Amino acid sequence: MTFNKERLLLYGVTDRRFTGGRTLYEQIEEALMGGVTMIQLREKELSEEAFVREASEVGELCRRYGAPFLVNDNVEVAVKSGADGVHVGMEDTPVAEIRKRCGRDFIIGATAKTVTQAQAAEAAGADYLGVGAVFPSPTKKNAIRITAEDLKQICSSVSIPVVAIGGISWENVTELSGGGMDGIAAVSAIFGVKDIRRETARLKEKVKAVVGV
């Protein structure tokens, strides 16, 4: 799957806590129909076998819609399921190690909260950075916050694309205007709403204006 900064415009990150009466698969398809440009599957409780099985199914769905599919944290699951890539935090498998194992075409996203971390991730071979939390996050209550100025400095310090993450919603996304990022990653703003397809499309239009595309 070809990766470029346009893939980061509206990046959906799953959270099983929001499924309610729907399956996660159904929610993801609704988000894809609404215009999500990339999907990250985040699972913290599944066994590796169940995670691989789910990732394989979701990956096939994403390919039908032409959207890159990444797995959160777990490189083994990403490789075994045939995912397009993985997103890792600072405590996970090092980017350089993943790049050496998985090759140039494997998409690697890395979390960064400082200019130093951002530049180190780029040097190690990351394809993009996830920077945040830019707002209080309902899904990661202990996430370290960064300021709008921090976001701007990180974006200007690297040549790879940057996606802002953390508590972003339709109501507050315009506060990120001028931040220099290429898109936003959202969890509850996509998967925590009743009409996922409608709200995803609505959010995407607003994000386009914010990033200037």
Coordinates of N, CA, C and O in Angstrom, one line a residue, residues 1-165:
M1 N 0.8 -1.2 0.0 CA 0.0 0.0 0.0 C 0.9 1.2 0.0 O 1.7 1.4 0.9
T2 N 0.7 2.1 -1.0 CA 1.5 3.3 -1.1 C 1.1 4.3 0.1 O -0.1 4.5 0.4
F3 N 2.1 4.8 0.7 CA 1.9 5.8 1.8 C 2.4 7.2 1.4 O 3.5 7.3 0.9
N4 N 1.5 8.2 1.7 CA 1.9 9.6 1.6 C 1.2 10.4 2.6 O 0.3 9.8 3.3
K5 N 1.5 11.6 2.7 CA 0.9 12.5 3.8 C -0.6 12.6 3.7 O -1.3 12.8 4.7
E6 N -1.2 12.5 2.5 CA -2.6 12.6 2.3 C -3.3 11.5 3.0 O -4.5 11.6 3.4
R7 N -2.6 10.3 3.3 CA -3.3 9.2 4.0 C -3.5 9.6 5.5 O -4.3 8.9 6.1
L8 N -2.9 10.6 5.9 CA -3.0 11.0 7.4 C -4.1 12.0 7.6 O -4.3 12.4 8.7
L9 N -4.8 12.5 6.6 CA -5.8 13.5 6.7 C -6.8 13.2 7.8 O -7.0 14.1 8.7
L10 N -7.4 12.1 7.8 CA -8.3 11.7 8.9 C -8.1 10.2 9.2 O -8.5 9.3 8.5
Y11 N -7.3 10.0 10.2 CA -6.8 8.7 10.6 C -7.6 8.2 11.8 O -7.7 8.7 12.9
G12 N -8.4 7.1 11.5 CA -9.2 6.5 12.5 C -8.5 5.5 13.4 O -7.9 4.5 12.8
V13 N -8.6 5.6 14.7 CA -8.0 4.7 15.6 C -9.1 4.0 16.4 O -9.9 4.7 17.1
T14 N -9.2 2.7 16.4 CA -10.3 2.0 17.0 C -10.2 1.9 18.5 O -9.2 2.0 19.1
D15 N -11.4 1.7 19.1 CA -11.5 1.5 20.5 C -12.8 0.7 20.8 O -13.9 1.1 20.5
R16 N -12.6 -0.6 21.2 CA -13.7 -1.5 21.4 C -14.7 -1.0 22.4 O -15.9 -1.5 22.3
R17 N -14.4 -0.1 23.3 CA -15.3 0.4 24.3 C -16.5 1.1 23.6 O -17.5 1.3 24.3
F18 N -16.4 1.5 22.4 CA -17.4 2.3 21.8 C -18.3 1.5 20.9 O -19.2 2.0 20.2
T19 N -18.1 0.2 20.8 CA -18.9 -0.6 19.9 C -20.4 -0.7 20.2 O -21.2 -0.6 19.2
G20 N -20.8 -0.7 21.4 CA -22.2 -0.8 21.7 C -22.9 -2.0 21.1 O -22.4 -3.1 21.2
G21 N -24.0 -1.8 20.3 CA -24.7 -2.9 19.7 C -24.1 -3.3 18.3 O -24.6 -4.2 17.7
R22 N -23.0 -2.6 17.9 CA -22.4 -2.9 16.6 C -21.1 -3.7 16.8 O -20.5 -3.6 17.9
T23 N -20.7 -4.3 15.7 CA -19.4 -5.0 15.8 C -18.3 -3.9 15.4 O -18.6 -2.9 14.8
L24 N -17.1 -4.2 15.8 CA -16.0 -3.3 15.5 C -15.8 -3.2 13.9 O -15.6 -2.2 13.4
Y25 N -16.0 -4.4 13.3 CA -15.9 -4.4 11.8 C -16.9 -3.5 11.2 O -16.6 -2.8 10.2
E26 N -18.1 -3.6 11.7 CA -19.2 -2.7 11.1 C -18.9 -1.2 11.3 O -19.1 -0.4 10.4
Q27 N -18.3 -0.9 12.5 CA -18.0 0.5 12.8 C -16.9 1.0 11.8 O -16.9 2.1 11.3
I28 N -15.9 0.1 11.6 CA -14.8 0.5 10.7 C -15.3 0.7 9.3 O -14.9 1.7 8.6
E29 N -16.1 -0.2 8.9 CA -16.7 0.0 7.5 C -17.5 1.3 7.4 O -17.4 2.0 6.4
E30 N -18.2 1.7 8.4 CA -19.0 2.9 8.4 C -18.0 4.1 8.3 O -18.2 5.1 7.6
A31 N -16.9 4.0 9.1 CA -15.9 5.1 9.0 C -15.2 5.2 7.7 O -15.0 6.3 7.2
L32 N -14.9 4.1 7.1 CA -14.4 4.1 5.7 C -15.3 4.6 4.7 O -14.9 5.4 3.8
M33 N -16.6 4.3 4.8 CA -17.6 4.9 3.9 C -17.7 6.4 4.1 O -18.0 7.2 3.2
G34 N -17.4 6.9 5.3 CA -17.5 8.3 5.7 C -16.3 9.1 5.2 O -16.3 10.3 5.2
G35 N -15.2 8.3 4.8 CA -14.0 9.0 4.3 C -12.8 8.9 5.1 O -11.8 9.7 4.8
V36 N -12.7 8.1 6.1 CA -11.5 7.9 6.8 C -10.4 7.5 5.9 O -10.6 6.7 5.0
T37 N -9.2 8.1 6.0 CA -8.1 7.9 5.1 C -7.1 6.8 5.5 O -6.3 6.3 4.7
M38 N -7.1 6.4 6.8 CA -6.3 5.3 7.3 C -6.9 4.8 8.6 O -7.6 5.5 9.3
I39 N -6.6 3.5 8.8 CA -7.2 2.9 10.0 C -6.0 2.3 10.8 O -5.1 1.6 10.3
Q40 N -6.1 2.5 12.2 CA -5.2 1.8 13.1 C -6.1 0.9 14.0 O -7.0 1.4 14.7
L41 N -5.8 -0.4 14.1 CA -6.5 -1.3 15.0 C -5.8 -1.3 16.3 O -4.6 -1.8 16.4
R42 N -6.5 -0.9 17.4 CA -5.9 -0.9 18.7 C -6.6 -1.9 19.6 O -7.8 -1.7 19.8
E43 N -5.9 -2.9 20.0 CA -6.5 -3.9 20.9 C -5.5 -4.2 22.0 O -4.4 -4.5 21.8
K44 N -6.0 -4.1 23.3 CA -5.1 -4.3 24.4 C -5.5 -5.6 25.2 O -4.6 -6.1 26.0
E45 N -6.6 -6.2 24.9 CA -7.1 -7.3 25.7 C -7.1 -8.7 24.9 O -7.2 -9.7 25.6
L46 N -7.1 -8.6 23.6 CA -7.2 -9.9 22.9 C -6.0 -10.7 22.9 O -4.8 -10.2 23.1
S47 N -6.1 -12.0 22.8 CA -5.0 -12.9 22.7 C -4.4 -12.7 21.3 O -5.0 -12.1 20.4
E48 N -3.1 -13.1 21.1 CA -2.4 -12.8 19.9 C -3.2 -13.5 18.7 O -3.3 -13.0 17.6
E49 N -3.6 -14.7 18.9 CA -4.4 -15.5 17.9 C -5.6 -14.7 17.5 O -5.9 -14.6 16.3
A50 N -6.4 -14.3 18.4 CA -7.6 -13.5 18.1 C -7.3 -12.2 17.5 O -8.0 -11.7 16.5
F51 N -6.2 -11.6 17.9 CA -5.8 -10.3 17.4 C -5.4 -10.4 15.9 O -5.8 -9.6 15.0
V52 N -4.6 -11.5 15.6 CA -4.2 -11.7 14.2 C -5.4 -12.0 13.3 O -5.5 -11.5 12.2
R53 N -6.4 -12.8 13.8 CA -7.6 -13.1 13.0 C -8.4 -11.8 12.7 O -8.8 -11.6 11.6
E54 N -8.6 -11.0 13.8 CA -9.3 -9.8 13.6 C -8.5 -8.8 12.6 O -9.2 -8.2 11.7
A55 N -7.2 -8.7 12.8 CA -6.4 -7.8 12.0 C -6.5 -8.2 10.5 O -6.5 -7.4 9.6
S56 N -6.5 -9.5 10.3 CA -6.5 -10.0 8.9 C -7.9 -9.6 8.2 O -7.9 -9.2 7.1
E57 N -9.0 -9.7 9.0 CA -10.3 -9.4 8.5 C -10.4 -7.9 8.2 O -10.9 -7.4 7.2
V58 N -9.9 -7.1 9.2 CA -10.0 -5.6 9.0 C -9.1 -5.1 7.9 O -9.4 -4.2 7.2
G59 N -7.9 -5.8 7.8 CA -7.0 -5.4 6.7 C -7.6 -5.6 5.4 O -7.4 -4.8 4.5
E60 N -8.3 -6.7 5.2 CA -8.9 -7.0 3.9 C -10.0 -6.0 3.6 O -10.2 -5.5 2.5
L61 N -10.8 -5.6 4.7 CA -11.8 -4.5 4.5 C -11.2 -3.2 4.1 O -11.6 -2.6 3.2
C62 N -10.1 -2.8 4.7 CA -9.4 -1.6 4.4 C -8.9 -1.6 3.0 O -9.0 -0.6 2.3
R63 N -8.4 -2.7 2.5 CA -7.9 -2.8 1.2 C -9.0 -2.6 0.2 O -8.8 -2.0 -0.9
R64 N -10.2 -3.0 0.5 CA -11.3 -2.9 -0.4 C -11.7 -1.4 -0.6 O -12.2 -0.9 -1.6
Y65 N -11.4 -0.6 0.4 CA -11.7 0.8 0.4 C -10.4 1.7 0.0 O -10.5 2.9 0.0
G66 N -9.3 1.0 -0.2 CA -8.1 1.7 -0.6 C -7.4 2.5 0.5 O -6.7 3.4 0.3
A67 N -7.7 2.1 1.8 CA -7.1 2.8 2.9 C -6.0 1.9 3.6 O -6.2 0.7 3.9
P68 N -4.8 2.5 3.9 CA -3.8 1.8 4.6 C -4.3 1.3 6.0 O -5.1 2.0 6.6
F69 N -3.8 0.1 6.4 CA -4.2 -0.5 7.6 C -3.0 -0.8 8.5 O -2.1 -1.5 8.1
L70 N -3.0 -0.2 9.7 CA -1.9 -0.4 10.7 C -2.4 -1.0 12.0 O -3.6 -0.9 12.3
V71 N -1.5 -1.7 12.6 CA -1.8 -2.3 13.9 C -1.1 -1.5 15.0 O 0.0 -1.0 14.8
N72 N -1.7 -1.3 16.1 CA -1.1 -0.5 17.2 C -0.1 -1.4 18.0 O -0.5 -2.5 18.5
D73 N 1.1 -0.9 18.2 CA 2.1 -1.5 19.1 C 2.6 -2.9 18.7 O 3.8 -3.1 18.8
N74 N 1.8 -3.8 18.3 CA 2.2 -5.2 18.2 C 2.7 -5.6 16.8 O 2.0 -5.8 15.8
V75 N 4.0 -5.6 16.7 CA 4.7 -5.9 15.4 C 4.4 -7.3 14.9 O 4.2 -7.5 13.7
E76 N 4.4 -8.2 15.8 CA 4.1 -9.6 15.4 C 2.8 -9.8 14.8 O 2.6 -10.4 13.8
V77 N 1.8 -9.2 15.4 CA 0.4 -9.2 14.8 C 0.3 -8.5 13.5 O -0.3 -9.0 12.5
A78 N 1.0 -7.4 13.4 CA 1.0 -6.7 12.1 C 1.6 -7.5 11.0 O 1.1 -7.6 9.9
V79 N 2.7 -8.2 11.3 CA 3.4 -9.0 10.3 C 2.6 -10.3 9.9 O 2.3 -10.6 8.7
K80 N 2.1 -10.9 10.9 CA 1.3 -12.2 10.7 C 0.0 -11.9 10.0 O -0.5 -12.8 9.3
S81 N -0.6 -10.8 10.2 CA -1.9 -10.5 9.6 C -1.8 -9.9 8.2 O -2.8 -9.7 7.5
G82 N -0.6 -9.5 7.8 CA -0.4 -8.9 6.5 C -0.8 -7.4 6.5 O -1.1 -6.8 5.5
A83 N -0.7 -6.8 7.7 CA -1.1 -5.3 7.8 C 0.0 -4.5 7.0 O 1.1 -5.0 6.7
D84 N -0.5 -3.3 6.6 CA 0.4 -2.4 5.9 C 1.5 -1.8 6.8 O 2.5 -1.3 6.3
G85 N 1.3 -1.9 8.1 CA 2.3 -1.3 9.0 C 1.9 -1.3 10.4 O 1.0 -2.0 10.8
V86 N 2.6 -0.6 11.2 CA 2.4 -0.6 12.7 C 2.7 0.8 13.2 O 3.5 1.6 12.6
H87 N 2.0 1.2 14.3 CA 2.3 2.4 15.0 C 2.8 2.0 16.4 O 2.2 1.3 17.1
V88 N 4.0 2.6 16.8 CA 4.6 2.3 18.0 C 4.8 3.5 18.9 O 5.1 4.6 18.4
G89 N 4.7 3.3 20.2 CA 5.0 4.3 21.2 C 6.4 4.3 21.6 O 7.2 3.4 21.1
M90 N 6.8 5.2 22.5 CA 8.2 5.3 22.8 C 8.7 4.1 23.7 O 9.9 3.8 23.8
E91 N 7.8 3.3 24.3 CA 8.1 2.2 25.1 C 8.0 0.9 24.3 O 8.3 -0.2 24.9
D92 N 7.7 0.9 23.0 CA 7.5 -0.3 22.2 C 8.7 -0.6 21.5 O 9.8 0.0 21.7
T93 N 8.6 -1.6 20.5 CA 9.8 -2.0 19.7 C 10.4 -0.8 19.0 O 9.6 0.0 18.4
P94 N 11.7 -0.6 19.0 CA 12.3 0.5 18.4 C 12.1 0.6 16.9 O 12.0 -0.5 16.2
V95 N 11.9 1.8 16.4 CA 11.6 2.0 14.9 C 12.7 1.3 14.1 O 12.4 0.7 13.1
A96 N 14.0 1.5 14.4 CA 15.1 1.0 13.6 C 15.0 -0.5 13.5 O 15.3 -1.1 12.5
E97 N 14.7 -1.1 14.6 CA 14.6 -2.6 14.6 C 13.4 -3.1 13.7 O 13.6 -4.1 13.0
I98 N 12.3 -2.4 13.8 CA 11.2 -2.7 12.9 C 11.5 -2.6 11.4 O 11.2 -3.4 10.6
R99 N 12.2 -1.4 11.1 CA 12.6 -1.2 9.7 C 13.5 -2.2 9.2 O 13.4 -2.7 8.1
K100 N 14.5 -2.6 10.0 CA 15.4 -3.7 9.6 C 14.7 -5.0 9.3 O 15.0 -5.7 8.4
R101 N 13.7 -5.3 10.2 CA 13.0 -6.6 10.0 C 12.0 -6.5 8.9 O 11.9 -7.5 8.1
C102 N 11.3 -5.5 8.7 CA 10.1 -5.4 7.8 C 10.3 -4.8 6.5 O 9.5 -4.9 5.6
G103 N 11.4 -4.1 6.3 CA 11.7 -3.5 5.0 C 11.2 -2.1 4.8 O 10.4 -1.6 5.6
R104 N 11.5 -1.6 3.6 CA 11.2 -0.2 3.3 C 9.7 0.1 3.1 O 9.2 1.1 3.3
D105 N 9.0 -0.9 2.6 CA 7.6 -0.7 2.2 C 6.6 -0.8 3.4 O 5.4 -0.5 3.2
F106 N 7.1 -1.3 4.5 CA 6.3 -1.4 5.7 C 6.1 0.0 6.4 O 7.1 0.6 6.6
I107 N 4.9 0.4 6.6 CA 4.6 1.7 7.1 C 4.9 1.7 8.7 O 4.3 0.9 9.4
I108 N 5.7 2.6 9.1 CA 6.0 2.7 10.6 C 5.6 4.1 11.0 O 6.2 5.1 10.6
G109 N 4.7 4.2 12.0 CA 4.4 5.4 12.6 C 4.9 5.4 14.0 O 5.0 4.4 14.7
A110 N 5.4 6.5 14.5 CA 6.0 6.6 15.9 C 5.4 7.8 16.6 O 5.2 8.9 16.1
T111 N 5.2 7.6 17.9 CA 4.7 8.7 18.8 C 5.9 9.6 19.2 O 7.0 9.1 19.4
A112 N 5.6 10.9 19.2 CA 6.7 11.8 19.6 C 6.0 13.0 20.4 O 4.9 13.4 20.0
K113 N 6.6 13.4 21.4 CA 6.1 14.5 22.2 C 7.1 15.7 22.4 O 6.7 16.7 22.9
T114 N 8.3 15.5 21.8 CA 9.3 16.6 21.8 C 10.0 16.6 20.5 O 10.0 15.6 19.7
V115 N 10.7 17.7 20.2 CA 11.5 17.8 19.0 C 12.5 16.7 18.9 O 12.8 16.1 17.9
T116 N 13.2 16.5 20.1 CA 14.2 15.5 20.1 C 13.7 14.1 19.8 O 14.3 13.4 19.0
Q117 N 12.6 13.7 20.3 CA 12.0 12.4 20.0 C 11.6 12.3 18.6 O 11.7 11.3 17.9
A118 N 11.0 13.4 18.0 CA 10.6 13.5 16.6 C 11.8 13.3 15.7 O 11.7 12.5 14.7
Q119 N 12.8 14.0 15.9 CA 14.0 13.9 15.0 C 14.6 12.5 15.1 O 15.1 11.9 14.1
A120 N 14.6 11.9 16.3 CA 15.2 10.6 16.5 C 14.4 9.5 15.8 O 14.9 8.6 15.2
A121 N 13.0 9.7 15.8 CA 12.2 8.7 15.1 C 12.4 8.8 13.6 O 12.4 7.8 12.9
E122 N 12.5 10.0 13.1 CA 12.7 10.2 11.7 C 14.0 9.6 11.3 O 14.1 8.9 10.3
A123 N 15.1 9.8 12.1 CA 16.4 9.3 11.8 C 16.4 7.8 11.8 O 17.2 7.1 11.0
A124 N 15.5 7.2 12.6 CA 15.5 5.7 12.8 C 14.7 5.1 11.6 O 14.7 3.8 11.5
G125 N 13.9 5.9 10.9 CA 13.2 5.3 9.7 C 11.7 5.4 9.8 O 11.0 4.7 9.0
A126 N 11.2 6.2 10.7 CA 9.7 6.3 10.8 C 9.2 7.0 9.5 O 9.8 7.9 9.0
D127 N 8.0 6.6 9.1 CA 7.3 7.2 8.0 C 6.5 8.4 8.3 O 6.3 9.3 7.5
Y128 N 6.0 8.4 9.6 CA 5.2 9.6 10.0 C 5.2 9.6 11.6 O 5.6 8.6 12.2
L129 N 4.8 10.7 12.1 CA 4.8 10.9 13.6 C 3.3 11.1 14.1 O 2.6 11.8 13.4
G130 N 3.0 10.6 15.2 CA 1.8 10.9 15.9 C 2.1 11.7 17.1 O 2.9 11.3 18.0
V131 N 1.6 13.0 17.1 CA 2.0 14.0 18.1 C 0.8 14.4 19.0 O -0.2 14.8 18.5
G132 N 1.0 14.2 20.3 CA -0.1 14.6 21.2 C 0.2 14.1 22.6 O 1.3 13.6 22.8
A133 N -0.7 14.3 23.5 CA -2.1 14.6 23.3 C -2.3 16.2 23.2 O -1.8 16.9 24.1
V134 N -2.9 16.6 22.1 CA -3.1 18.0 21.9 C -4.3 18.6 22.7 O -4.4 19.8 23.0
F135 N -5.2 17.7 23.2 CA -6.3 18.1 24.0 C -6.5 16.9 25.1 O -5.9 15.9 24.9
P136 N -7.2 17.2 26.2 CA -7.5 16.1 27.1 C -8.1 14.9 26.4 O -9.1 15.1 25.6
S137 N -7.6 13.7 26.6 CA -8.1 12.6 25.8 C -9.0 11.7 26.7 O -8.7 11.3 27.8
P138 N -10.2 11.4 26.1 CA -11.1 10.6 26.9 C -10.7 9.1 26.9 O -11.2 8.3 27.7
T139 N -9.8 8.7 26.0 CA -9.4 7.3 25.9 C -8.1 7.1 26.6 O -7.8 5.9 26.9
K140 N -7.3 8.1 26.8 CA -6.0 8.0 27.5 C -5.9 9.1 28.5 O -5.3 10.2 28.2
K141 N -6.5 9.0 29.6 CA -6.7 10.0 30.6 C -5.4 10.5 31.2 O -5.3 11.6 31.7
N142 N -4.3 9.6 31.2 CA -3.0 10.0 31.7 C -2.0 10.5 30.7 O -0.9 10.6 30.9
A143 N -2.5 10.7 29.5 CA -1.6 11.1 28.4 C -1.0 12.4 28.6 O -1.7 13.4 29.1
I144 N 0.3 12.5 28.3 CA 1.0 13.8 28.5 C 0.5 14.8 27.5 O 0.5 14.5 26.3
R145 N 0.1 16.0 27.9 CA -0.4 17.0 27.0 C 0.8 17.8 26.4 O 1.9 17.9 26.9
I146 N 0.6 18.2 25.1 CA 1.5 19.1 24.5 C 0.8 20.4 24.1 O -0.4 20.3 23.8
T147 N 1.5 21.5 24.0 CA 0.8 22.7 23.6 C 0.8 22.9 22.1 O 1.4 22.2 21.3
A148 N 0.0 23.9 21.6 CA 0.0 24.2 20.2 C 1.3 24.6 19.7 O 1.7 24.3 18.6
E149 N 2.1 25.3 20.5 CA 3.5 25.7 20.1 C 4.4 24.5 20.0 O 5.2 24.4 19.1
D150 N 4.2 23.5 20.9 CA 5.0 22.3 20.9 C 4.7 21.6 19.5 O 5.6 21.1 18.9
L151 N 3.4 21.5 19.2 CA 3.0 20.8 17.9 C 3.7 21.5 16.7 O 4.3 20.9 15.8
K152 N 3.7 22.8 16.7 CA 4.2 23.6 15.6 C 5.7 23.4 15.5 O 6.3 23.2 14.4
Q153 N 6.4 23.4 16.6 CA 7.8 23.2 16.6 C 8.2 21.8 16.1 O 9.2 21.6 15.4
I154 N 7.5 20.8 16.6 CA 7.8 19.4 16.1 C 7.5 19.3 14.6 O 8.4 18.7 13.9
C155 N 6.4 19.8 14.1 CA 6.1 19.7 12.7 C 7.2 20.4 11.9 O 7.6 19.9 10.8
S156 N 7.7 21.5 12.3 CA 8.8 22.2 11.6 C 10.2 21.6 11.7 O 11.1 22.0 11.0
S157 N 10.3 20.7 12.7 CA 11.7 20.1 12.9 C 11.9 18.9 12.1 O 13.1 18.4 12.1
V158 N 10.9 18.3 11.4 CA 11.1 17.1 10.7 C 10.6 17.2 9.3 O 9.8 18.1 9.0
S159 N 11.0 16.3 8.4 CA 10.6 16.3 7.0 C 9.5 15.3 6.7 O 8.9 15.3 5.7
I160 N 9.3 14.4 7.7 CA 8.2 13.4 7.5 C 6.9 14.0 8.0 O 6.8 14.9 8.8
P161 N 5.7 13.4 7.5 CA 4.4 13.9 7.9 C 4.1 13.7 9.4 O 4.7 12.9 10.0
V162 N 3.3 14.6 9.9 CA 2.9 14.6 11.3 C 1.3 14.6 11.4 O 0.7 15.3 10.6
V163 N 0.8 13.8 12.2 CA -0.6 13.7 12.5 C -0.8 14.1 14.0 O -0.1 13.6 14.9
A164 N -1.7 15.0 14.3 CA -2.0 15.4 15.7 C -3.0 14.4 16.2 O -3.9 13.9 15.5
I165 N -2.9 14.1 17.5 CA -3.8 13.1 18.2 C -4.1 13.6 19.6 O -3.3 14.3 20.2

